[in-house]
Coordinates of C-alpha atoms in Angstrom, one line a residue:
M24 CA 14.4 4.8 -29.2
E25 CA 14.8 4.0 -25.4
Q26 CA 15.2 1.3 -24.5
I27 CA 13.0 -0.3 -22.0
I28 CA 13.5 -3.6 -19.3
D29 CA 12.1 -5.6 -17.2
I30 CA 13.0 -4.6 -13.6
S31 CA 14.3 -1.7 -11.9
V32 CA 16.1 -2.0 -8.6
V33 CA 16.2 0.9 -6.5
V34 CA 18.4 0.8 -3.3
P35 CA 19.0 3.8 -1.3
L36 CA 21.3 3.9 1.0
Y37 CA 23.0 5.4 3.7
N38 CA 26.9 3.9 5.0
E39 CA 25.8 1.0 3.7
E40 CA 29.6 -0.3 2.5
E41 CA 29.8 -4.1 3.7
S42 CA 26.1 -5.1 2.7
L43 CA 26.5 -4.0 -1.3
P44 CA 29.1 -6.3 -2.8
E45 CA 26.8 -9.3 -1.1
L46 CA 23.7 -7.3 -1.9
H47 CA 24.5 -7.3 -6.3
A48 CA 26.1 -10.4 -6.1
W49 CA 21.8 -11.7 -5.0
I50 CA 20.4 -9.6 -7.5
V51 CA 22.3 -10.5 -9.9
R52 CA 21.5 -14.5 -9.1
V53 CA 18.2 -14.3 -8.9
M54 CA 18.4 -11.7 -12.8
K55 CA 20.0 -14.1 -14.5
A56 CA 18.2 -17.0 -13.1
N57 CA 14.8 -15.3 -14.0
N58 CA 16.8 -14.4 -17.7
F59 CA 15.0 -10.6 -16.3
S60 CA 16.7 -7.5 -17.9
Y61 CA 17.2 -5.0 -15.3
E62 CA 19.1 -2.0 -14.1
I63 CA 20.3 -1.7 -10.0
I64 CA 20.0 2.0 -9.2
F65 CA 22.0 2.4 -6.1
V66 CA 20.9 6.0 -4.1
N67 CA 23.6 6.7 -2.2
D68 CA 22.1 9.4 0.7
G69 CA 25.2 11.5 1.9
S70 CA 27.0 8.2 3.3
T71 CA 29.9 9.0 5.8
D72 CA 31.9 5.3 5.1
S73 CA 32.7 4.3 1.3
S74 CA 29.5 3.2 -0.4
W75 CA 30.1 5.5 -2.7
Q76 CA 33.5 3.7 -4.0
V77 CA 31.8 0.4 -3.6
I78 CA 29.5 1.5 -6.2
E79 CA 31.8 3.5 -8.7
E80 CA 34.1 -0.5 -8.5
L81 CA 30.9 -2.4 -8.7
S82 CA 29.7 0.1 -11.8
K83 CA 33.0 -0.7 -13.5
T84 CA 32.2 -4.5 -13.3
D85 CA 28.5 -4.5 -14.4
P86 CA 26.8 -2.0 -16.5
A87 CA 23.4 -2.4 -14.8
V88 CA 24.7 -0.7 -12.1
H89 CA 23.7 3.3 -11.8
G90 CA 24.6 5.5 -9.0
I91 CA 23.1 8.4 -8.0
K92 CA 24.9 10.0 -5.6
F93 CA 23.3 13.2 -2.3
R94 CA 26.0 15.8 -1.0
R95 CA 23.8 15.5 2.1
N96 CA 22.1 13.3 3.8
Y97 CA 18.5 13.6 3.0
G98 CA 16.3 11.1 3.9
K99 CA 14.5 8.1 2.3
S100 CA 11.9 10.0 0.3
P101 CA 14.8 11.8 -1.3
A102 CA 16.0 8.6 -2.3
L103 CA 13.6 6.9 -3.6
H104 CA 12.8 9.9 -5.5
C105 CA 15.6 10.6 -7.1
G106 CA 15.6 6.6 -7.8
F107 CA 12.2 6.4 -9.1
Q108 CA 13.4 9.4 -11.5
A109 CA 15.6 7.4 -12.7
S110 CA 14.1 4.1 -13.7
K111 CA 13.7 3.2 -17.0
G112 CA 11.8 -0.5 -15.9
R113 CA 8.7 -1.1 -16.1
V114 CA 8.9 -2.8 -12.8
V115 CA 10.3 -0.7 -10.6
I116 CA 11.5 -2.9 -7.0
T117 CA 12.4 -1.0 -4.2
M118 CA 14.3 -2.5 -1.5
D119 CA 16.4 -1.6 2.2
A120 CA 20.4 -2.2 1.0
D121 CA 21.4 -3.9 5.2
L122 CA 20.3 -7.2 3.1
Q123 CA 16.6 -7.6 5.4
D124 CA 14.9 -7.7 2.1
S125 CA 16.2 -10.7 0.3
P126 CA 16.2 -10.9 -3.8
D127 CA 14.2 -13.8 -3.8
E128 CA 10.9 -12.0 -3.8
I129 CA 11.9 -10.3 -7.0
P130 CA 10.3 -12.9 -9.3
E131 CA 6.6 -13.2 -7.7
L132 CA 6.9 -9.3 -6.5
Y133 CA 7.4 -8.6 -11.0
R134 CA 4.1 -11.5 -11.5
M135 CA 2.2 -10.1 -9.3
I136 CA 2.9 -6.8 -11.4
V137 CA 2.7 -7.8 -14.5
E138 CA 0.0 -11.0 -14.8
D139 CA -2.0 -9.9 -11.5
G140 CA -2.3 -6.6 -12.8
Y141 CA -2.1 -5.2 -10.0
D142 CA -0.4 -1.4 -9.0
L143 CA 2.2 -2.2 -6.1
V144 CA 2.6 -4.9 -4.7
S145 CA 3.5 -4.8 -1.0
G146 CA 5.5 -6.5 1.0
Y147 CA 4.9 -7.3 4.2
K148 CA 7.3 -8.9 6.8
Q149 CA 4.8 -11.6 9.2
K150 CA 7.8 -12.7 11.3
R151 CA 10.3 -9.7 12.3
Y152 CA 13.4 -9.9 14.1
D153 CA 12.9 -6.4 15.5
P154 CA 13.1 -5.3 19.2
L155 CA 9.5 -5.2 21.2
S156 CA 10.2 -1.3 21.5
K157 CA 10.7 -1.6 17.2
T158 CA 7.4 -4.8 16.4
I159 CA 5.1 -2.9 18.8
P160 CA 5.0 0.8 17.9
T161 CA 5.3 -0.4 13.9
K162 CA 1.8 -2.5 14.9
L163 CA 0.2 0.2 16.5
F164 CA 1.4 3.0 13.4
N165 CA 0.2 0.3 10.6
A166 CA -3.4 -0.5 12.1
T167 CA -3.8 3.6 12.5
A168 CA -2.6 3.6 8.7
R169 CA -5.3 1.6 7.3
K170 CA -7.8 2.6 9.1
V171 CA -6.8 6.8 8.1
S172 CA -5.4 5.4 3.8
G173 CA -8.4 2.8 3.5
I174 CA -6.3 -0.3 2.9
H175 CA -7.6 -2.8 4.8
N176 CA -5.8 -4.9 3.3
L177 CA -2.2 -3.9 3.9
H178 CA -0.8 -4.7 7.2
D179 CA 2.8 -2.6 6.8
F180 CA 3.4 0.1 5.1
N181 CA 6.8 0.6 5.9
C182 CA 7.6 -2.4 4.3
G183 CA 10.8 -0.7 2.2
L184 CA 10.7 -4.3 -0.3
K185 CA 7.7 -3.5 -3.0
A186 CA 6.6 -3.6 -6.7
Y187 CA 4.9 -0.9 -8.9
R188 CA 4.3 -0.4 -12.4
S189 CA 6.1 1.9 -13.7
E190 CA 3.1 4.7 -14.1
V191 CA 3.1 4.3 -10.8
V192 CA 6.4 5.9 -9.3
K193 CA 6.0 8.7 -12.4
N194 CA 3.3 10.4 -11.2
I195 CA 3.4 10.6 -7.3
E196 CA 5.9 12.1 -5.0
V197 CA 7.6 11.1 -2.5
Y198 CA 9.1 14.1 -0.2
G199 CA 9.3 14.6 3.4
E200 CA 9.1 11.4 4.9
M201 CA 6.4 10.0 3.1
H202 CA 8.3 7.0 2.2
R203 CA 6.2 5.3 5.3
Y204 CA 3.2 5.9 3.3
V205 CA 3.8 5.4 -1.0
P206 CA 1.2 3.2 -1.0
Y207 CA -1.5 6.5 0.1
L208 CA 0.1 8.2 -2.8
A209 CA -0.7 6.1 -5.1
K210 CA -4.2 5.1 -4.4
N211 CA -4.7 9.3 -4.2
A212 CA -3.1 9.2 -7.8
G213 CA -5.9 6.7 -8.8
F214 CA -3.8 3.3 -8.7
D215 CA -6.0 1.6 -6.3
K216 CA -4.8 -2.0 -7.6
I217 CA -2.9 -2.7 -3.8
A218 CA -2.2 -6.0 -3.3
E219 CA 0.0 -7.3 -0.3
K220 CA 2.9 -10.5 -0.9
V221 CA 4.2 -12.0 2.8
V222 CA 7.7 -11.7 2.2
H223 CA 10.6 -13.0 4.4
H224 CA 13.1 -11.0 6.9
Q225 CA 16.2 -11.8 7.8
A226 CA 18.0 -10.2 10.6
R227 CA 20.2 -7.5 9.8
K228 CA 24.0 -8.8 9.0
F229 CA 25.6 -5.3 9.4
G230 CA 25.7 -2.4 11.9
K231 CA 22.6 -1.0 12.3
T232 CA 19.8 0.6 11.0
K233 CA 20.2 4.5 9.3
F234 CA 16.7 4.9 8.6
G235 CA 15.0 6.4 11.1
G236 CA 14.9 6.9 15.5
L237 CA 12.7 7.0 18.2
N238 CA 10.9 10.2 16.8
R239 CA 10.0 8.8 13.6
F240 CA 6.8 7.8 15.4
V241 CA 5.6 10.6 16.2
N242 CA 7.3 11.8 12.9
G243 CA 5.3 9.1 11.3
Y244 CA 1.7 9.7 13.2
L245 CA 2.2 13.9 11.7
D246 CA 3.0 12.8 8.4
L247 CA -0.2 10.6 8.2
L248 CA -1.9 13.5 9.5
S249 CA -0.8 15.9 6.9
L250 CA -1.1 13.4 4.1
W251 CA -5.4 13.0 4.9
F252 CA -5.4 16.3 5.2
I253 CA -4.2 17.5 1.8
A254 CA -5.7 14.4 -0.1
V255 CA -9.6 15.3 1.7
F256 CA -8.7 19.5 1.3
G257 CA -6.1 20.1 -0.5
R258 CA -7.5 20.4 -3.8
K259 CA -10.0 22.4 -1.6
P260 CA -8.8 24.3 1.5
M261 CA -11.5 27.1 1.2
H262 CA -14.4 23.9 2.0
V263 CA -12.5 23.2 6.0
F264 CA -11.3 26.8 7.1
G265 CA -13.7 28.8 5.2
F266 CA -16.4 26.6 6.9
L267 CA -15.2 26.7 10.4
G268 CA -14.2 30.6 9.9
T269 CA -17.8 31.3 9.3
I270 CA -19.6 29.1 11.8
M271 CA -17.1 30.6 14.4
F272 CA -17.8 34.1 13.0
F273 CA -21.7 33.3 13.3
L274 CA -21.9 31.8 16.6
G275 CA -19.8 35.1 17.8
F276 CA -21.6 36.8 16.1
V277 CA -25.1 35.8 17.2
A278 CA -23.9 36.2 20.6
I279 CA -22.5 39.2 20.7
L280 CA -26.3 40.4 19.7
I281 CA -27.5 38.4 22.2
V282 CA -25.4 40.4 25.2
G283 CA -26.1 43.1 23.0
G284 CA -30.1 42.9 23.1
I285 CA -29.7 41.9 26.8
K286 CA -28.4 45.4 27.2
L287 CA -30.8 47.0 24.8
T288 CA -33.7 45.5 27.1
A289 CA -32.7 46.9 30.2
I290 CA -32.1 50.6 28.9
I291 CA -35.8 50.6 27.3
Q292 CA -37.5 48.9 30.6
G293 CA -35.8 51.4 32.4
V294 CA -33.7 48.6 34.3
P295 CA -29.8 49.5 35.8
A296 CA -27.9 47.0 33.4
P297 CA -24.2 46.5 33.6
L298 CA -21.7 47.0 31.3
V299 CA -21.6 45.3 27.9
T300 CA -17.5 44.9 28.7
D301 CA -18.3 43.7 32.0
S302 CA -19.6 40.2 30.8
P303 CA -17.1 37.5 30.1
Y304 CA -19.5 36.1 26.5
F305 CA -18.7 39.3 25.0
Y306 CA -14.9 38.5 24.6
I307 CA -15.4 35.4 24.2
A308 CA -17.6 35.6 21.5
L309 CA -15.4 38.8 20.1
T310 CA -12.4 36.0 20.2
M311 CA -14.9 33.6 18.3
M312 CA -15.5 36.7 15.4
V313 CA -11.6 37.2 15.4
L314 CA -10.7 34.0 14.4
G315 CA -13.7 32.8 12.7
T316 CA -12.4 35.7 10.3
Q317 CA -8.4 34.4 10.2
L318 CA -9.7 30.8 9.6
F319 CA -11.4 32.4 6.3
L320 CA -9.0 34.1 5.1
A321 CA -6.2 31.1 5.6
G322 CA -8.9 28.9 3.5
F323 CA -8.8 32.0 1.2
L324 CA -5.2 32.1 0.8
G325 CA -5.3 28.4 0.5
E326 CA -6.6 29.0 -3.3
L327 CA -4.8 31.1 -4.1
I328 CA -1.3 29.0 -3.3
S329 CA 0.3 25.5 -4.9
R330 CA 1.2 23.5 -1.6
N331 CA 3.6 22.3 -4.7
A332 CA 6.4 25.0 -3.3
A333 CA 8.8 25.0 -6.0
G334 CA 12.3 23.1 -5.1
R335 CA 10.8 21.2 -3.1
N336 CA 12.4 17.9 -5.0
H337 CA 15.6 19.3 -5.8
Y338 CA 18.0 17.9 -4.3
Q339 CA 21.7 18.7 -4.9
I340 CA 22.9 15.5 -6.1
E341 CA 27.2 15.1 -6.6
K342 CA 28.1 12.4 -8.7
T343 CA 25.7 9.9 -11.1
I344 CA 27.0 7.2 -13.0

């Protein structure tokens, strides 16, 4: 029978060779001080430095260290997904590898899950050591995410330091760049006991940020829109596409009848009337009917095709420890 442990710490990383020994020692110190049984899962997201060699060396001296090595760089979401699938802890803690997340927060995060009964606890870096070029867009992004997701008590959706009940990570699918919206994914899966904890944010000690870039904010909004649409209409695409298509087709059809009726009335009364095709409204109506038909067919096809593409979360893993 598989042994149940208290905590699984999942650490996605890309080129963080300098930080790993210190992070490992810090996590171990916290775990031993609180008598937790634990495992540390380092997910090496195609690093080009010596990160994997460091993980291998750590695993030789600490049996609690496990590693997953991607053949190439996939991104933070795939790294979290594979770490979640490999985790065995009663509570799963995620943190970044750059030492900006403090392992000293782990005991309280664990308590909030186990004793307070939360499904997910998200860290809130109230005082940040990031430049304004990052903090201002982050505030706007989080305000939008709160509005769209309906999770109004979270101020920092993208904080890497989070705690989950094991059932949560085993029942959500983190793909693409959806790591920003794990709380929203959890809520959509029925895990709505979500809390926030103010956590300490430290300045980066080594190098520069590895996950992200200037385009992450644009991508973040696009992902949020996609997730909202899937959450609302993912199971019933015909409801939105079919409805819009029907409305457009109906309006176009009515417009065609009006244009044709005017022409027919003129003929009956013996009054000269321009050709139907001379009226711009004829082409507008025809376009609406064509678009309406296409939208209706899109909704119908959406009902037939599963949104979960085969192989979405199949990644090339070179080695595991």
